[in-house]
Amino acid sequence: MSVVKRLLHPHYVANSILATAYPVRQIVMHPELVSSTSVATYSRWLLPAMAILSIKVKGSQSAEELVSVIALYLKVFSVYGFWIISDERISLWGSSWSGSWRVFLFLLVWLAVFIAFPQPSYQGPSNVIWLDASQLEYLTTPGNKAPSSSSSTSSTKLRNRKDNAKIVELDENGDEIDQDKEELSEGKKTELDPSHYWIIAFNTTWSSPCRHFEAVLARCSITYEKKNVHFAKIDMDLVSEGDQIAEKFKISLAATTLDLPSLILFKDGKALKRLPLKIGTMAAGEVLGKVGWDRSESSVVQSFELAALGSGKESFVTQSSASQ
C-alpha cells in the first residue's frame, strides 16, 4: 500500500481536519491575521515553534508518525487558541453563547475522533512475523532444538494466514497476498528455529511509540532478513499471557513507560542484546531502570549489528567466544 493510500485512512484524515480547525477559523474570520504586519508581530512565537517542529520532523521515522506529530501539536495549539478567544461570544440558533463552549466542543470532537478512528497498524511492505505466546515461549526458552524437516505443527512452522503467527506477504503494489488460496513457497517458508537469530519486538496496540516503530521494524526486516536472521513481534495486550510475558522480560506496561517498544535479540533461547538499554545501579544481580531510545532505524542497525548479524562476525559473538 502506497504512502498516499495509508495517509488517506480515516484516522489521519479526521485528525488533520481537526488540527486545522482553529487556524482555518481564524483566517476566515480575521483575514488581517495573514498580513505582513501580523506575521511580523507573531514571528517571535512562530520561530521557536518552527524550531521545535523541525526537530520533531527530523525524528519522525515514517510519514504516518510525521502526520500524527504535527496534528497533535496543532490540536494542542487549537485548544489554547479557542481558550484565548473565549471572550468572543457564539451566535447560534438566534442565541448568544459563551465563547468557552468552543473549547468544550473542540475537546469533545477530539475525544470522538480518538474513539471512532483509532490509529491503524502499519500497512506497508513487511517481512515481520507475528508470534503468539506459545511460539514466543518456544523461541525464548534455552534448550529447545530446531524443528525437523518432517515437522508440520503450527508451533514450529509458519505457513499461511490461518496460523496464529503469520508472515505478512505483500505483492508488488503493497497489498497483502491471499495466502488462504496460495501456500507459501519453500523459499519463503520460515521455521521457528531457535538456533537462528530472532529480533523480537514486544509491543502493545495502545502505545503510540509501538505503532510508529512498526514502520522501522518493517524496513529492517526487508533489508536485513537472512536465512538465519528473522524479525518478529508480539502484541502483549492481545494475548492472555501478556502480563507474564512483560514480567519475564522485565518490560513495564505502565502508561508512562519508556520500555515500549522493547526489542530483544535471541539465539538458542537466550537474550543477547536489547533496546532500550538498561541503566542504573545493580540490585540482586539486576540493573535497575532503563533509558528511552529514539526508535530510529540507525539505532537498531547499530545496536544489533544487523549488517554482520548471522555471519559470525558480530562483536558480541566474538567476545563470547573469547571469554570461553
PDB file of C-alpha atoms in Angstrom:
ATOM      1  CA  MET A   1       0.000   0.000   0.000  1.00  0.00           C
ATOM      2  CA  SER A   2       1.445   3.357  -1.012  1.00  0.00           C
ATOM      3  CA  VAL A   3       2.106   6.186   1.445  1.00  0.00           C
ATOM      4  CA  VAL A   4      -0.738   8.255  -0.025  1.00  0.00           C
ATOM      5  CA  LYS A   5      -3.244   5.430   0.456  1.00  0.00           C
ATOM      6  CA  ARG A   6      -2.065   4.867   4.022  1.00  0.00           C
ATOM      7  CA  LEU A   7      -2.421   8.570   4.860  1.00  0.00           C
ATOM      8  CA  LEU A   8      -5.971   8.583   3.452  1.00  0.00           C
ATOM      9  CA  HIS A   9      -7.027   6.332   6.319  1.00  0.00           C
ATOM     10  CA  PRO A  10      -9.919   7.957   8.261  1.00  0.00           C
ATOM     11  CA  HIS A  11      -7.683   8.307  11.342  1.00  0.00           C
ATOM     12  CA  TYR A  12      -5.225  10.632   9.595  1.00  0.00           C
ATOM     13  CA  VAL A  13      -7.869  12.478   7.590  1.00  0.00           C
ATOM     14  CA  ALA A  14     -10.078  13.174  10.624  1.00  0.00           C
ATOM     15  CA  ASN A  15      -7.171  14.295  12.806  1.00  0.00           C
ATOM     16  CA  SER A  16      -5.791  16.528  10.047  1.00  0.00           C
ATOM     17  CA  ILE A  17      -9.164  18.253   9.654  1.00  0.00           C
ATOM     18  CA  LEU A  18      -9.483  18.670  13.419  1.00  0.00           C
ATOM     19  CA  ALA A  19      -5.938  20.034  13.694  1.00  0.00           C
ATOM     20  CA  THR A  20      -6.611  22.787  11.149  1.00  0.00           C
ATOM     21  CA  ALA A  21      -9.963  23.838  12.652  1.00  0.00           C
ATOM     22  CA  TYR A  22      -8.650  26.788  14.655  1.00  0.00           C
ATOM     23  CA  PRO A  23      -6.127  28.163  12.088  1.00  0.00           C
ATOM     24  CA  VAL A  24      -8.741  27.997   9.320  1.00  0.00           C
ATOM     25  CA  ARG A  25     -11.381  29.600  11.530  1.00  0.00           C
ATOM     26  CA  GLN A  26      -9.087  32.494  12.396  1.00  0.00           C
ATOM     27  CA  ILE A  27      -8.009  33.105   8.797  1.00  0.00           C
ATOM     28  CA  VAL A  28     -11.636  33.090   7.587  1.00  0.00           C
ATOM     29  CA  MET A  29     -12.942  35.314  10.391  1.00  0.00           C
ATOM     30  CA  HIS A  30      -9.882  37.579  10.594  1.00  0.00           C
ATOM     31  CA  PRO A  31      -8.117  37.821   7.197  1.00  0.00           C
ATOM     32  CA  GLU A  32      -5.886  40.548   8.575  1.00  0.00           C
ATOM     33  CA  LEU A  33      -4.001  37.910  10.571  1.00  0.00           C
ATOM     34  CA  VAL A  34      -2.162  36.812   7.443  1.00  0.00           C
ATOM     35  CA  SER A  35      -0.932  40.318   6.645  1.00  0.00           C
ATOM     36  CA  SER A  36       2.799  41.007   6.742  1.00  0.00           C
ATOM     37  CA  THR A  37       2.374  43.199   9.817  1.00  0.00           C
ATOM     38  CA  SER A  38       0.609  40.479  11.804  1.00  0.00           C
ATOM     39  CA  VAL A  39       3.098  37.839  10.738  1.00  0.00           C
ATOM     40  CA  ALA A  40       5.950  40.077  11.906  1.00  0.00           C
ATOM     41  CA  THR A  41       4.182  40.581  15.252  1.00  0.00           C
ATOM     42  CA  TYR A  42       3.774  36.853  15.832  1.00  0.00           C
ATOM     43  CA  SER A  43       7.227  35.943  14.465  1.00  0.00           C
ATOM     44  CA  ARG A  44       8.706  35.726  17.972  1.00  0.00           C
ATOM     45  CA  TRP A  45       6.287  32.858  18.621  1.00  0.00           C
ATOM     46  CA  LEU A  46       6.463  31.306  15.181  1.00  0.00           C
ATOM     47  CA  LEU A  47      10.231  30.877  15.066  1.00  0.00           C
ATOM     48  CA  PRO A  48      10.528  28.819  18.299  1.00  0.00           C
ATOM     49  CA  ALA A  49       7.511  26.775  17.231  1.00  0.00           C
ATOM     50  CA  MET A  50       9.082  26.072  13.835  1.00  0.00           C
ATOM     51  CA  ALA A  51      12.360  25.082  15.511  1.00  0.00           C
ATOM     52  CA  ILE A  52      10.601  22.581  17.783  1.00  0.00           C
ATOM     53  CA  LEU A  53       8.572  21.283  14.850  1.00  0.00           C
ATOM     54  CA  SER A  54      11.692  20.819  12.717  1.00  0.00           C
ATOM     55  CA  ILE A  55      13.242  18.678  15.465  1.00  0.00           C
ATOM     56  CA  LYS A  56      10.142  16.505  15.573  1.00  0.00           C
ATOM     57  CA  VAL A  57      10.064  16.233  11.787  1.00  0.00           C
ATOM     58  CA  LYS A  58      13.693  15.114  11.722  1.00  0.00           C
ATOM     59  CA  GLY A  59      12.979  12.494  14.390  1.00  0.00           C
ATOM     60  CA  SER A  60       9.913  11.037  12.651  1.00  0.00           C
ATOM     61  CA  GLN A  61      10.521   7.540  11.304  1.00  0.00           C
ATOM     62  CA  SER A  62       7.576   7.370   8.899  1.00  0.00           C
ATOM     63  CA  ALA A  63       5.065   9.582   7.104  1.00  0.00           C
ATOM     64  CA  GLU A  64       2.359   8.359   9.485  1.00  0.00           C
ATOM     65  CA  GLU A  65       4.371   9.402  12.531  1.00  0.00           C
ATOM     66  CA  LEU A  66       5.111  12.799  10.986  1.00  0.00           C
ATOM     67  CA  VAL A  67       1.426  13.487  10.306  1.00  0.00           C
ATOM     68  CA  SER A  68       0.484  12.306  13.802  1.00  0.00           C
ATOM     69  CA  VAL A  69       3.075  14.531  15.497  1.00  0.00           C
ATOM     70  CA  ILE A  70       2.139  17.655  13.509  1.00  0.00           C
ATOM     71  CA  ALA A  71      -1.582  17.023  14.086  1.00  0.00           C
ATOM     72  CA  LEU A  72      -1.057  16.613  17.830  1.00  0.00           C
ATOM     73  CA  TYR A  73       0.866  19.882  18.135  1.00  0.00           C
ATOM     74  CA  LEU A  74      -1.754  21.746  16.103  1.00  0.00           C
ATOM     75  CA  LYS A  75      -4.605  20.311  18.184  1.00  0.00           C
ATOM     76  CA  VAL A  76      -2.945  21.422  21.413  1.00  0.00           C
ATOM     77  CA  PHE A  77      -2.388  24.843  19.837  1.00  0.00           C
ATOM     78  CA  SER A  78      -6.059  24.931  18.818  1.00  0.00           C
ATOM     79  CA  VAL A  79      -7.223  24.260  22.392  1.00  0.00           C
ATOM     80  CA  TYR A  80      -5.101  27.184  23.578  1.00  0.00           C
ATOM     81  CA  GLY A  81      -6.317  29.358  20.698  1.00  0.00           C
ATOM     82  CA  PHE A  82     -10.005  28.687  21.347  1.00  0.00           C
ATOM     83  CA  TRP A  83      -9.449  29.475  25.026  1.00  0.00           C
ATOM     84  CA  ILE A  84      -7.769  32.790  24.126  1.00  0.00           C
ATOM     85  CA  ILE A  85     -10.791  33.879  22.059  1.00  0.00           C
ATOM     86  CA  SER A  86     -13.345  32.639  24.591  1.00  0.00           C
ATOM     87  CA  ASP A  87     -14.437  36.248  25.155  1.00  0.00           C
ATOM     88  CA  GLU A  88     -15.870  36.254  21.601  1.00  0.00           C
ATOM     89  CA  ARG A  89     -19.422  35.025  22.057  1.00  0.00           C
ATOM     90  CA  ILE A  90     -21.006  32.479  19.741  1.00  0.00           C
ATOM     91  CA  SER A  91     -24.193  33.321  17.837  1.00  0.00           C
ATOM     92  CA  LEU A  92     -26.066  30.083  17.280  1.00  0.00           C
ATOM     93  CA  TRP A  93     -29.749  29.435  16.542  1.00  0.00           C
ATOM     94  CA  GLY A  94     -30.609  33.044  17.409  1.00  0.00           C
ATOM     95  CA  SER A  95     -28.977  32.808  20.827  1.00  0.00           C
ATOM     96  CA  SER A  96     -25.697  34.123  22.177  1.00  0.00           C
ATOM     97  CA  TRP A  97     -23.440  31.529  23.778  1.00  0.00           C
ATOM     98  CA  SER A  98     -20.281  31.890  25.825  1.00  0.00           C
ATOM     99  CA  GLY A  99     -17.110  31.540  23.792  1.00  0.00           C
ATOM    100  CA  SER A 100     -15.897  28.932  26.287  1.00  0.00           C
ATOM    101  CA  TRP A 101     -18.137  26.437  24.523  1.00  0.00           C
ATOM    102  CA  ARG A 102     -15.656  26.413  21.639  1.00  0.00           C
ATOM    103  CA  VAL A 103     -13.051  24.799  23.886  1.00  0.00           C
ATOM    104  CA  PHE A 104     -15.549  22.245  25.220  1.00  0.00           C
ATOM    105  CA  LEU A 105     -16.857  21.348  21.762  1.00  0.00           C
ATOM    106  CA  PHE A 106     -13.333  21.034  20.338  1.00  0.00           C
ATOM    107  CA  LEU A 107     -12.280  18.685  23.148  1.00  0.00           C
ATOM    108  CA  LEU A 108     -15.493  16.707  22.682  1.00  0.00           C
ATOM    109  CA  VAL A 109     -14.868  16.265  18.952  1.00  0.00           C
ATOM    110  CA  TRP A 110     -11.223  15.360  19.681  1.00  0.00           C
ATOM    111  CA  LEU A 111     -12.411  12.598  22.034  1.00  0.00           C
ATOM    112  CA  ALA A 112     -14.961  11.363  19.491  1.00  0.00           C
ATOM    113  CA  VAL A 113     -12.318  11.164  16.740  1.00  0.00           C
ATOM    114  CA  PHE A 114      -9.928   9.365  19.116  1.00  0.00           C
ATOM    115  CA  ILE A 115     -12.566   6.717  19.878  1.00  0.00           C
ATOM    116  CA  ALA A 116     -14.076   6.377  16.404  1.00  0.00           C
ATOM    117  CA  PHE A 117     -10.846   6.375  14.384  1.00  0.00           C
ATOM    118  CA  PRO A 118      -8.018   4.669  16.309  1.00  0.00           C
ATOM    119  CA  GLN A 119      -4.569   4.773  14.795  1.00  0.00           C
ATOM    120  CA  PRO A 120      -4.176   1.870  12.343  1.00  0.00           C
ATOM    121  CA  SER A 121      -1.296  -0.566  12.371  1.00  0.00           C
ATOM    122  CA  TYR A 122       1.439  -0.209   9.764  1.00  0.00           C
ATOM    123  CA  GLN A 123       0.194  -1.306   6.317  1.00  0.00           C
ATOM    124  CA  GLY A 124       3.358  -1.005   4.236  1.00  0.00           C
ATOM    125  CA  PRO A 125       5.702  -3.751   2.962  1.00  0.00           C
ATOM    126  CA  SER A 126       6.986  -6.024   5.718  1.00  0.00           C
ATOM    127  CA  ASN A 127       8.565  -9.411   6.427  1.00  0.00           C
ATOM    128  CA  VAL A 128       7.824  -9.246  10.149  1.00  0.00           C
ATOM    129  CA  ILE A 129       6.422 -12.451  11.656  1.00  0.00           C
ATOM    130  CA  TRP A 130       3.581 -12.261  14.140  1.00  0.00           C
ATOM    131  CA  LEU A 131       4.011 -14.569  17.130  1.00  0.00           C
ATOM    132  CA  ASP A 132       1.595 -15.923  19.706  1.00  0.00           C
ATOM    133  CA  ALA A 133       2.546 -16.646  23.327  1.00  0.00           C
ATOM    134  CA  SER A 134       3.383 -20.329  22.817  1.00  0.00           C
ATOM    135  CA  GLN A 135       5.624 -19.596  19.835  1.00  0.00           C
ATOM    136  CA  LEU A 136       7.386 -16.827  21.763  1.00  0.00           C
ATOM    137  CA  GLU A 137       7.973 -19.280  24.622  1.00  0.00           C
ATOM    138  CA  TYR A 138       9.424 -21.811  22.183  1.00  0.00           C
ATOM    139  CA  LEU A 139      11.885 -19.292  20.741  1.00  0.00           C
ATOM    140  CA  THR A 140      12.975 -17.778  24.048  1.00  0.00           C
ATOM    141  CA  THR A 141      13.468 -20.915  26.144  1.00  0.00           C
ATOM    142  CA  PRO A 142      17.052 -22.277  26.195  1.00  0.00           C
ATOM    143  CA  GLY A 143      17.420 -25.926  25.234  1.00  0.00           C
ATOM    144  CA  ASN A 144      14.768 -26.060  22.515  1.00  0.00           C
ATOM    145  CA  LYS A 145      16.002 -27.665  19.307  1.00  0.00           C
ATOM    146  CA  ALA A 146      15.392 -26.752  15.693  1.00  0.00           C
ATOM    147  CA  PRO A 147      12.297 -28.483  14.210  1.00  0.00           C
ATOM    148  CA  SER A 148      12.884 -31.479  11.989  1.00  0.00           C
ATOM    149  CA  SER A 149      12.200 -31.196   8.286  1.00  0.00           C
ATOM    150  CA  SER A 150       9.195 -33.515   8.667  1.00  0.00           C
ATOM    151  CA  SER A 151       7.580 -31.427  11.386  1.00  0.00           C
ATOM    152  CA  SER A 152       4.438 -29.617  10.273  1.00  0.00           C
ATOM    153  CA  THR A 153       2.896 -28.388  13.510  1.00  0.00           C
ATOM    154  CA  SER A 154       1.794 -24.776  13.693  1.00  0.00           C
ATOM    155  CA  SER A 155       4.037 -24.303  16.739  1.00  0.00           C
ATOM    156  CA  THR A 156       7.157 -24.669  14.600  1.00  0.00           C
ATOM    157  CA  LYS A 157       6.165 -23.715  11.054  1.00  0.00           C
ATOM    158  CA  LEU A 158       4.652 -20.515   9.785  1.00  0.00           C
ATOM    159  CA  ARG A 159       2.846 -21.297   6.573  1.00  0.00           C
ATOM    160  CA  ASN A 160      -0.219 -19.144   5.991  1.00  0.00           C
ATOM    161  CA  ARG A 161      -2.613 -16.622   7.415  1.00  0.00           C
ATOM    162  CA  LYS A 162      -4.575 -19.269   9.284  1.00  0.00           C
ATOM    163  CA  ASP A 163      -1.654 -19.743  11.674  1.00  0.00           C
ATOM    164  CA  ASN A 164      -1.585 -17.587  14.805  1.00  0.00           C
ATOM    165  CA  ALA A 165       1.881 -16.460  13.819  1.00  0.00           C
ATOM    166  CA  LYS A 166       1.962 -15.242  10.261  1.00  0.00           C
ATOM    167  CA  ILE A 167       4.221 -13.703   7.682  1.00  0.00           C
ATOM    168  CA  VAL A 168       2.695 -10.577   6.185  1.00  0.00           C
ATOM    169  CA  GLU A 169       3.224 -11.255   2.477  1.00  0.00           C
ATOM    170  CA  LEU A 170       2.665  -8.301   0.147  1.00  0.00           C
ATOM    171  CA  ASP A 171       2.520  -8.083  -3.608  1.00  0.00           C
ATOM    172  CA  GLU A 172       4.373  -5.536  -5.744  1.00  0.00           C
ATOM    173  CA  ASN A 173       1.670  -2.947  -5.048  1.00  0.00           C
ATOM    174  CA  GLY A 174       2.000  -3.407  -1.299  1.00  0.00           C
ATOM    175  CA  ASP A 175      -1.315  -5.278  -0.942  1.00  0.00           C
ATOM    176  CA  GLU A 176      -1.498  -8.389   1.214  1.00  0.00           C
ATOM    177  CA  ILE A 177      -1.484 -11.650  -0.725  1.00  0.00           C
ATOM    178  CA  ASP A 178      -4.400 -14.005  -0.107  1.00  0.00           C
ATOM    179  CA  GLN A 179      -2.450 -16.881   1.370  1.00  0.00           C
ATOM    180  CA  ASP A 180      -5.605 -18.907   2.035  1.00  0.00           C
ATOM    181  CA  LYS A 181      -5.544 -19.676  -1.694  1.00  0.00           C
ATOM    182  CA  GLU A 182      -1.789 -19.676  -2.237  1.00  0.00           C
ATOM    183  CA  GLU A 183       0.616 -21.555   0.066  1.00  0.00           C
ATOM    184  CA  LEU A 184       3.987 -20.011   0.708  1.00  0.00           C
ATOM    185  CA  SER A 185       6.693 -21.477  -1.485  1.00  0.00           C
ATOM    186  CA  GLU A 186       9.551 -23.465   0.076  1.00  0.00           C
ATOM    187  CA  GLY A 187      11.839 -20.473  -0.388  1.00  0.00           C
ATOM    188  CA  LYS A 188       9.555 -18.200   1.632  1.00  0.00           C
ATOM    189  CA  LYS A 189       8.607 -20.701   4.330  1.00  0.00           C
ATOM    190  CA  THR A 190      10.009 -19.792   7.731  1.00  0.00           C
ATOM    191  CA  GLU A 191      10.572 -22.232  10.577  1.00  0.00           C
ATOM    192  CA  LEU A 192      10.593 -21.321  14.236  1.00  0.00           C
ATOM    193  CA  ASP A 193      14.207 -22.362  14.634  1.00  0.00           C
ATOM    194  CA  PRO A 194      15.627 -21.204  17.990  1.00  0.00           C
ATOM    195  CA  SER A 195      19.181 -21.674  16.669  1.00  0.00           C
ATOM    196  CA  HIS A 196      18.600 -18.731  14.313  1.00  0.00           C
ATOM    197  CA  TYR A 197      18.811 -15.078  15.323  1.00  0.00           C
ATOM    198  CA  TRP A 198      15.390 -13.666  16.258  1.00  0.00           C
ATOM    199  CA  ILE A 199      14.861  -9.945  16.758  1.00  0.00           C
ATOM    200  CA  ILE A 200      11.520  -9.742  18.541  1.00  0.00           C
ATOM    201  CA  ALA A 201       9.571  -6.539  19.189  1.00  0.00           C
ATOM    202  CA  PHE A 202       7.436  -6.542  22.343  1.00  0.00           C
ATOM    203  CA  ASN A 203       4.547  -4.189  21.612  1.00  0.00           C
ATOM    204  CA  THR A 204       1.121  -3.122  22.785  1.00  0.00           C
ATOM    205  CA  THR A 205      -1.600  -1.866  20.483  1.00  0.00           C
ATOM    206  CA  TRP A 206      -2.377   1.131  22.731  1.00  0.00           C
ATOM    207  CA  SER A 207       1.155   2.529  22.617  1.00  0.00           C
ATOM    208  CA  SER A 208       1.778   5.235  20.013  1.00  0.00           C
ATOM    209  CA  PRO A 209       5.572   4.646  20.033  1.00  0.00           C
ATOM    210  CA  CYS A 210       4.878   0.980  19.221  1.00  0.00           C
ATOM    211  CA  ARG A 211       2.607   1.961  16.332  1.00  0.00           C
ATOM    212  CA  HIS A 212       5.201   4.327  14.911  1.00  0.00           C
ATOM    213  CA  PHE A 213       8.019   1.810  15.356  1.00  0.00           C
ATOM    214  CA  GLU A 214       6.255  -0.776  13.175  1.00  0.00           C
ATOM    215  CA  ALA A 215       7.483   1.018  10.041  1.00  0.00           C
ATOM    216  CA  VAL A 216      11.096   0.933  11.295  1.00  0.00           C
ATOM    217  CA  LEU A 217      10.912  -2.778  12.109  1.00  0.00           C
ATOM    218  CA  ALA A 218       9.342  -3.470   8.717  1.00  0.00           C
ATOM    219  CA  ARG A 219      12.149  -1.690   6.856  1.00  0.00           C
ATOM    220  CA  CYS A 220      14.767  -3.579   8.857  1.00  0.00           C
ATOM    221  CA  SER A 221      13.029  -6.886   8.118  1.00  0.00           C
ATOM    222  CA  ILE A 222      13.096  -6.221   4.383  1.00  0.00           C
ATOM    223  CA  THR A 223      16.729  -5.069   4.305  1.00  0.00           C
ATOM    224  CA  TYR A 224      18.405  -7.368   6.811  1.00  0.00           C
ATOM    225  CA  GLU A 225      16.403 -10.607   6.897  1.00  0.00           C
ATOM    226  CA  LYS A 226      18.565 -13.661   6.125  1.00  0.00           C
ATOM    227  CA  LYS A 227      18.164 -17.435   6.271  1.00  0.00           C
ATOM    228  CA  ASN A 228      19.255 -17.354   9.905  1.00  0.00           C
ATOM    229  CA  VAL A 229      18.057 -13.851  10.850  1.00  0.00           C
ATOM    230  CA  HIS A 230      14.362 -13.168  11.363  1.00  0.00           C
ATOM    231  CA  PHE A 231      12.211 -10.320  12.671  1.00  0.00           C
ATOM    232  CA  ALA A 232       9.084 -10.922  14.730  1.00  0.00           C
ATOM    233  CA  LYS A 233       6.639  -9.132  17.011  1.00  0.00           C
ATOM    234  CA  ILE A 234       4.079  -9.873  19.682  1.00  0.00           C
ATOM    235  CA  ASP A 235       1.322  -7.576  20.940  1.00  0.00           C
ATOM    236  CA  MET A 236       1.304  -8.286  24.652  1.00  0.00           C
ATOM    237  CA  ASP A 237      -2.133  -6.778  25.246  1.00  0.00           C
ATOM    238  CA  LEU A 238      -3.715  -9.158  22.722  1.00  0.00           C
ATOM    239  CA  VAL A 239      -2.616 -12.379  24.434  1.00  0.00           C
ATOM    240  CA  SER A 240      -3.850 -13.636  27.800  1.00  0.00           C
ATOM    241  CA  GLU A 241      -0.265 -14.227  28.921  1.00  0.00           C
ATOM    242  CA  GLY A 242       0.726 -10.604  28.242  1.00  0.00           C
ATOM    243  CA  ASP A 243       1.375  -9.657  31.871  1.00  0.00           C
ATOM    244  CA  GLN A 244       3.517 -12.768  32.429  1.00  0.00           C
ATOM    245  CA  ILE A 245       5.499 -12.023  29.262  1.00  0.00           C
ATOM    246  CA  ALA A 246       6.125  -8.446  30.393  1.00  0.00           C
ATOM    247  CA  GLU A 247       7.228  -9.643  33.827  1.00  0.00           C
ATOM    248  CA  LYS A 248       9.502 -12.337  32.400  1.00  0.00           C
ATOM    249  CA  PHE A 249      11.348  -9.897  30.141  1.00  0.00           C
ATOM    250  CA  LYS A 250      11.167  -7.010  32.645  1.00  0.00           C
ATOM    251  CA  ILE A 251       9.067  -4.743  30.440  1.00  0.00           C
ATOM    252  CA  SER A 252       6.932  -2.134  32.149  1.00  0.00           C
ATOM    253  CA  LEU A 253       3.394  -1.744  30.783  1.00  0.00           C
ATOM    254  CA  ALA A 254       2.684   1.485  32.651  1.00  0.00           C
ATOM    255  CA  ALA A 255       1.173   4.326  30.659  1.00  0.00           C
ATOM    256  CA  THR A 256       4.303   6.446  31.161  1.00  0.00           C
ATOM    257  CA  THR A 257       6.790   3.654  30.446  1.00  0.00           C
ATOM    258  CA  LEU A 258       9.909   4.082  28.337  1.00  0.00           C
ATOM    259  CA  ASP A 259      10.048   0.316  27.725  1.00  0.00           C
ATOM    260  CA  LEU A 260       7.660   0.266  24.780  1.00  0.00           C
ATOM    261  CA  PRO A 261       8.523  -0.917  22.300  1.00  0.00           C
ATOM    262  CA  SER A 262      11.206  -3.276  23.625  1.00  0.00           C
ATOM    263  CA  LEU A 263      13.398  -5.005  21.072  1.00  0.00           C
ATOM    264  CA  ILE A 264      15.319  -8.122  22.138  1.00  0.00           C
ATOM    265  CA  LEU A 265      17.732 -10.270  20.126  1.00  0.00           C
ATOM    266  CA  PHE A 266      17.501 -14.028  20.846  1.00  0.00           C
ATOM    267  CA  LYS A 267      19.561 -17.015  19.777  1.00  0.00           C
ATOM    268  CA  ASP A 268      19.238 -20.537  21.177  1.00  0.00           C
ATOM    269  CA  GLY A 269      16.617 -19.187  23.546  1.00  0.00           C
ATOM    270  CA  LYS A 270      18.997 -16.693  25.124  1.00  0.00           C
ATOM    271  CA  ALA A 271      18.665 -12.905  25.062  1.00  0.00           C
ATOM    272  CA  LEU A 272      21.858 -11.396  23.597  1.00  0.00           C
ATOM    273  CA  LYS A 273      21.001  -7.706  23.270  1.00  0.00           C
ATOM    274  CA  ARG A 274      18.043  -5.407  23.826  1.00  0.00           C
ATOM    275  CA  LEU A 275      16.689  -1.919  23.332  1.00  0.00           C
ATOM    276  CA  PRO A 276      16.057   0.242  25.294  1.00  0.00           C
ATOM    277  CA  LEU A 277      19.293  -0.205  27.222  1.00  0.00           C
ATOM    278  CA  LYS A 278      19.271  -0.864  30.947  1.00  0.00           C
ATOM    279  CA  ILE A 279      20.981   1.721  33.140  1.00  0.00           C
ATOM    280  CA  GLY A 280      21.375   2.395  36.823  1.00  0.00           C
ATOM    281  CA  THR A 281      22.671   0.509  39.827  1.00  0.00           C
ATOM    282  CA  MET A 282      22.885  -3.211  40.432  1.00  0.00           C
ATOM    283  CA  ALA A 283      20.431  -4.840  42.829  1.00  0.00           C
ATOM    284  CA  ALA A 284      20.200  -8.613  43.281  1.00  0.00           C
ATOM    285  CA  GLY A 285      22.111  -9.068  40.041  1.00  0.00           C
ATOM    286  CA  GLU A 286      19.724  -6.891  38.032  1.00  0.00           C
ATOM    287  CA  VAL A 287      20.205  -3.421  36.577  1.00  0.00           C
ATOM    288  CA  LEU A 288      17.553  -1.014  37.768  1.00  0.00           C
ATOM    289  CA  GLY A 289      15.991   1.401  35.325  1.00  0.00           C
ATOM    290  CA  LYS A 290      16.045   1.899  31.556  1.00  0.00           C
ATOM    291  CA  VAL A 291      16.653   4.858  29.302  1.00  0.00           C
ATOM    292  CA  GLY A 292      14.453   5.725  26.337  1.00  0.00           C
ATOM    293  CA  TRP A 293      15.776   5.483  22.801  1.00  0.00           C
ATOM    294  CA  ASP A 294      14.980   7.293  19.583  1.00  0.00           C
ATOM    295  CA  ARG A 295      13.495   4.172  17.890  1.00  0.00           C
ATOM    296  CA  SER A 296      15.321   5.062  14.686  1.00  0.00           C
ATOM    297  CA  GLU A 297      16.387   2.543  12.071  1.00  0.00           C
ATOM    298  CA  SER A 298      20.028   3.539  12.521  1.00  0.00           C
ATOM    299  CA  SER A 299      19.917   2.790  16.259  1.00  0.00           C
ATOM    300  CA  VAL A 300      18.514  -0.687  15.576  1.00  0.00           C
ATOM    301  CA  VAL A 301      21.094  -1.384  12.865  1.00  0.00           C
ATOM    302  CA  GLN A 302      23.988  -0.265  15.070  1.00  0.00           C
ATOM    303  CA  SER A 303      22.839  -1.839  18.328  1.00  0.00           C
ATOM    304  CA  PHE A 304      22.132  -5.266  16.826  1.00  0.00           C
ATOM    305  CA  GLU A 305      24.879  -5.081  14.190  1.00  0.00           C
ATOM    306  CA  LEU A 306      22.364  -6.056  11.520  1.00  0.00           C
ATOM    307  CA  ALA A 307      24.843  -5.753   8.649  1.00  0.00           C
ATOM    308  CA  ALA A 308      27.002  -8.506  10.188  1.00  0.00           C
ATOM    309  CA  LEU A 309      24.327 -10.418  12.096  1.00  0.00           C
ATOM    310  CA  GLY A 310      24.225 -14.072  11.108  1.00  0.00           C
ATOM    311  CA  SER A 311      27.668 -14.038   9.507  1.00  0.00           C
ATOM    312  CA  GLY A 312      29.619 -14.976  12.639  1.00  0.00           C
ATOM    313  CA  LYS A 313      31.419 -11.605  12.594  1.00  0.00           C
ATOM    314  CA  GLU A 314      29.273  -9.980  15.269  1.00  0.00           C
ATOM    315  CA  SER A 315      31.323  -8.380  18.037  1.00  0.00           C
ATOM    316  CA  PHE A 316      29.213  -9.886  20.820  1.00  0.00           C
ATOM    317  CA  VAL A 317      29.720 -13.384  19.328  1.00  0.00           C
ATOM    318  CA  THR A 318      33.487 -12.754  19.149  1.00  0.00           C
ATOM    319  CA  GLN A 319      33.548 -11.529  22.720  1.00  0.00           C
ATOM    320  CA  SER A 320      31.552 -14.547  23.905  1.00  0.00           C
ATOM    321  CA  SER A 321      33.910 -16.947  22.096  1.00  0.00           C
ATOM    322  CA  ALA A 322      36.973 -15.233  23.583  1.00  0.00           C
ATOM    323  CA  SER A 323      35.608 -15.491  27.115  1.00  0.00           C
ATOM    324  CA  GLN A 324      35.116 -19.216  26.688  1.00  0.00           C
TER     325      GLN A 324
END
